[in-house]
Short mmCIF file of C-alpha atoms and ligand atoms in Angstrom, two decimals:
data_model
loop_
_atom_site.label_atom_id
_atom_site.label_comp_id
_atom_site.label_asym_id
_atom_site.label_seq_id
_atom_site.Cartn_x
_atom_site.Cartn_y
_atom_site.Cartn_z
CA MET A 35 64.12 7.19 64.30
CA THR A 36 67.38 8.22 61.92
CA GLN A 37 65.57 7.56 58.89
CA ALA A 38 63.63 9.98 56.82
CA VAL A 39 59.37 9.85 57.92
CA ARG A 40 57.32 8.18 55.75
CA VAL A 41 54.14 9.92 55.37
CA ALA A 42 51.43 9.13 53.96
CA ILE A 43 48.40 11.34 53.00
CA LEU A 44 44.44 10.86 53.35
CA PHE A 45 42.04 12.62 51.41
CA SER A 46 38.41 12.59 50.24
CA GLY A 47 37.22 15.62 47.43
CA ARG A 48 39.87 17.88 45.77
CA GLY A 49 42.73 17.29 47.67
CA SER A 50 44.25 20.71 48.21
CA ASN A 51 45.81 20.27 51.65
CA MET A 52 47.36 16.72 50.04
CA GLN A 53 48.59 18.80 47.60
CA THR A 54 49.80 21.34 49.64
CA LEU A 55 51.30 19.02 52.24
CA ALA A 56 53.13 17.86 48.78
CA HIS A 57 54.73 20.25 47.33
CA HIS A 58 55.67 21.12 51.20
CA LEU A 59 57.90 17.68 51.17
CA ALA A 60 59.29 17.75 47.82
CA LYS A 61 61.17 20.57 49.19
CA GLN A 62 62.79 18.37 51.89
CA SER A 63 63.04 21.11 54.74
CA VAL A 64 62.56 17.75 57.08
CA PRO A 65 63.52 14.82 56.78
CA ALA A 66 60.23 13.12 55.20
CA THR A 67 58.90 11.53 52.42
CA PHE A 68 55.48 11.56 50.51
CA VAL A 69 55.49 7.50 49.87
CA LEU A 70 51.62 7.32 49.80
CA ALA A 71 48.04 9.28 48.75
CA LEU A 72 44.93 6.66 49.91
CA THR A 73 41.75 8.11 49.49
CA ASN A 74 38.45 6.57 50.12
CA ARG A 75 36.41 8.02 46.94
CA PRO A 76 37.35 6.96 43.54
CA ASP A 77 35.57 10.25 42.23
CA ALA A 78 38.42 12.32 44.37
CA GLY A 79 39.86 15.16 42.33
CA GLY A 80 43.38 14.63 43.98
CA ILE A 81 43.47 11.66 42.08
CA GLU A 82 44.21 13.48 39.06
CA PHE A 83 47.17 15.40 41.13
CA CYS A 84 48.72 12.19 41.90
CA GLN A 85 48.91 10.75 38.87
CA ALA A 86 50.53 13.49 37.42
CA GLN A 87 52.93 14.75 39.63
CA GLY A 88 53.85 9.89 40.14
CA VAL A 89 52.87 9.45 43.71
CA ASP A 90 50.83 6.61 44.52
CA CYS A 91 47.66 7.08 45.19
CA ALA A 92 45.51 3.72 46.80
CA VAL A 93 42.04 4.66 45.89
CA ILE A 94 39.94 2.10 48.75
CA ASP A 95 36.09 2.90 48.27
CA HIS A 96 34.52 2.66 51.78
CA LYS A 97 31.49 1.76 50.56
CA ALA A 98 32.92 -2.12 48.87
CA PHE A 99 32.68 -2.62 52.89
CA ASP A 100 29.85 -3.79 54.93
CA THR A 101 31.62 -2.68 58.41
CA ARG A 102 34.43 0.41 58.93
CA ALA A 103 36.75 -2.26 60.53
CA ALA A 104 36.74 -4.06 57.36
CA PHE A 105 37.89 -0.82 55.23
CA GLU A 106 40.52 -0.01 58.01
CA VAL A 107 42.26 -3.64 57.30
CA GLU A 108 42.56 -3.18 54.01
CA MET A 109 43.86 1.10 54.71
CA GLN A 110 46.28 -0.49 57.24
CA LYS A 111 47.41 -3.56 54.36
CA ALA A 112 48.51 -0.21 52.23
CA LEU A 113 49.92 1.45 54.73
CA ASP A 114 51.98 -1.51 56.12
CA THR A 115 52.93 -2.06 52.26
CA ALA A 116 54.33 1.80 51.83
CA ARG A 117 55.97 1.10 55.32
CA VAL A 118 54.03 4.68 56.21
CA ASP A 119 55.59 6.45 59.78
CA LEU A 120 52.62 9.17 59.84
CA ILE A 121 49.51 9.64 58.88
CA CYS A 122 47.80 13.09 57.80
CA ALA A 123 44.17 13.06 57.17
CA ALA A 124 43.60 16.26 55.05
CA GLY A 125 39.68 16.72 54.11
CA PHE A 126 39.39 12.82 54.56
CA MET A 127 35.84 12.26 55.73
CA ARG A 128 35.76 9.09 57.34
CA LEU A 129 35.38 8.71 60.81
CA LEU A 130 37.90 6.48 62.10
CA THR A 131 37.62 3.85 64.45
CA PRO A 132 39.15 4.20 67.79
CA ALA A 133 41.19 0.91 66.87
CA PHE A 134 42.60 2.56 63.83
CA VAL A 135 43.27 6.00 65.67
CA THR A 136 45.05 4.29 69.06
CA HIS A 137 47.20 1.80 67.04
CA TRP A 138 47.96 4.89 65.27
CA ARG A 139 48.70 7.23 68.23
CA ASP A 140 50.93 9.96 68.02
CA ARG A 141 51.37 9.45 64.42
CA ILE A 142 48.34 10.31 63.02
CA ILE A 143 47.17 13.95 62.41
CA ASN A 144 44.14 15.52 61.55
CA ILE A 145 43.25 19.65 59.92
CA HIS A 146 39.81 20.86 60.77
CA PRO A 147 38.53 23.98 59.62
CA SER A 148 37.68 25.57 63.21
CA LEU A 149 39.58 26.82 66.17
CA LEU A 150 38.97 23.51 68.28
CA PRO A 151 37.90 22.70 70.26
CA ALA A 152 35.03 24.93 69.32
CA TYR A 153 32.77 23.65 66.11
CA LYS A 154 33.88 20.15 65.94
CA GLY A 155 32.06 18.47 63.27
CA LEU A 156 30.62 19.62 60.05
CA ASN A 157 29.60 22.60 58.04
CA THR A 158 32.15 24.66 60.55
CA HIS A 159 32.09 27.61 58.34
CA ALA A 160 28.09 27.97 58.28
CA ARG A 161 27.50 27.63 62.26
CA VAL A 162 30.24 30.39 62.82
CA LEU A 163 28.16 32.79 61.01
CA ALA A 164 25.09 31.40 61.99
CA ASP A 165 26.10 32.70 65.98
CA GLY A 166 27.28 35.76 65.07
CA GLY A 167 30.98 34.71 65.17
CA LYS A 168 33.82 37.34 65.25
CA GLU A 169 37.00 34.89 64.77
CA HIS A 170 37.32 31.57 63.03
CA GLY A 171 40.33 29.87 62.04
CA CYS A 172 41.94 26.07 61.57
CA SER A 173 43.70 23.39 63.69
CA VAL A 174 45.87 20.81 62.89
CA HIS A 175 45.42 18.13 65.95
CA TYR A 176 47.13 15.02 66.83
CA MET A 177 43.66 12.43 66.51
CA ARG A 178 42.39 10.70 69.07
CA ALA A 179 39.74 8.27 69.39
CA GLU A 180 37.17 11.23 69.58
CA MET A 181 35.91 13.22 66.45
CA ASP A 182 38.07 16.13 66.05
CA ASP A 183 39.94 15.79 69.54
CA GLY A 184 43.23 15.52 70.94
CA PRO A 185 46.57 18.11 70.92
CA ILE A 186 46.22 20.79 69.06
CA ILE A 187 49.82 21.55 67.25
CA VAL A 188 49.34 24.73 64.84
CA GLN A 189 46.78 27.28 64.87
CA LYS A 190 45.69 29.56 62.61
CA ARG A 191 42.81 32.64 62.83
CA VAL A 192 40.95 34.88 60.01
CA ARG A 193 38.51 37.76 61.37
CA VAL A 194 34.81 37.46 60.22
CA HIS A 195 33.66 40.12 57.69
CA ASN A 196 30.14 41.17 58.17
CA ASP A 197 29.49 40.11 54.94
CA ASP A 198 31.18 36.80 54.88
CA THR A 199 29.12 33.92 53.49
CA PRO A 200 29.81 30.37 54.05
CA GLU A 201 31.88 30.26 50.94
CA SER A 202 33.88 33.64 51.03
CA LEU A 203 34.88 32.06 55.10
CA ALA A 204 36.01 28.72 53.51
CA ALA A 205 38.18 30.41 51.20
CA ARG A 206 40.04 32.65 53.48
CA VAL A 207 40.50 29.81 55.99
CA LEU A 208 41.32 27.02 53.44
CA LYS A 209 44.55 29.57 52.84
CA GLN A 210 45.29 29.69 56.54
CA GLU A 211 44.73 25.46 56.19
CA HIS A 212 47.62 25.70 53.49
CA LEU A 213 50.53 27.78 55.80
CA ALA A 214 49.05 25.26 58.88
CA TYR A 215 49.55 22.00 58.07
CA PRO A 216 52.91 22.32 56.74
CA GLU A 217 53.94 24.24 59.90
CA ALA A 218 52.01 21.40 62.10
CA LEU A 219 53.91 18.98 59.83
CA ASP A 220 57.49 19.86 60.33
CA ILE A 221 56.93 19.88 63.97
CA VAL A 222 55.48 16.44 64.16
CA VAL A 223 58.15 15.37 61.65
CA LYS A 224 60.80 17.00 64.44
CA ASN A 225 59.25 15.58 66.97
CA LEU A 226 59.34 11.89 65.66
CA ILE A 227 62.95 12.26 64.72
CA ASP A 228 64.08 13.26 68.25
CA ASN A 229 62.54 10.68 69.65
C1 GRF B 83 39.51 21.47 54.32
O1 GRF B 83 38.81 22.36 54.48
C2 GRF B 83 39.07 20.68 55.64
O2 GRF B 83 39.76 21.65 56.28
C3 GRF B 83 38.24 20.01 55.52
O3 GRF B 83 37.85 19.81 54.14
C4 GRF B 83 38.22 20.56 53.62
C5 GRF B 83 39.17 19.95 52.31
O4 GRF B 83 39.57 20.95 51.68
N1 GRF B 83 38.23 18.92 56.76
P1 GRF B 83 40.94 20.32 50.85
O5 GRF B 83 40.81 18.45 49.96
O6 GRF B 83 41.80 19.78 51.52
O7 GRF B 83 41.01 20.91 49.48
#
């Protein structure tokens, strides 16, 4: 690939990771351009950021579709129209089908708030605390058909404090997410450019 990598960012809520990636991409430290934001939630907080920044944001409400596959056909159309090379899932709370993930193999990455392979799935912070874990963190990984599976690109660790609540721990991990995702993006973009 010789031209700038065209990046889409998928999100479902407040979109702080999406915004962090958007600011990072704007710095042009690697040849990559943020061409499309995409959300499955019409009420996602991050939409406001996209509007303020003049970033194209596709809003595709998954509830309007009978099946995951039908929803993904619509997503794929938006991704194709924007000629996307790389998808970053950033707090995108929809499971993607194996067919979709396989189509985008090595061109779709995700951030997860745990030190994978530990604590796949939801409520990671509360589960770490319930287990009396001493260490927690986040992982950016290539997506594979299995949920929260795939080669790790970057991990960041935090210590768990005795007085942590799920909220305080989530806040500490989120700070690390905002460091991990830009780092991982740069690695993936460089790999794509070299191949
Ligand atoms: C992040 O903790 C992400 O790892 C998880 O959901 C949260 C989304 O936060 N999957 P935001 O929307 O990026 O602010």
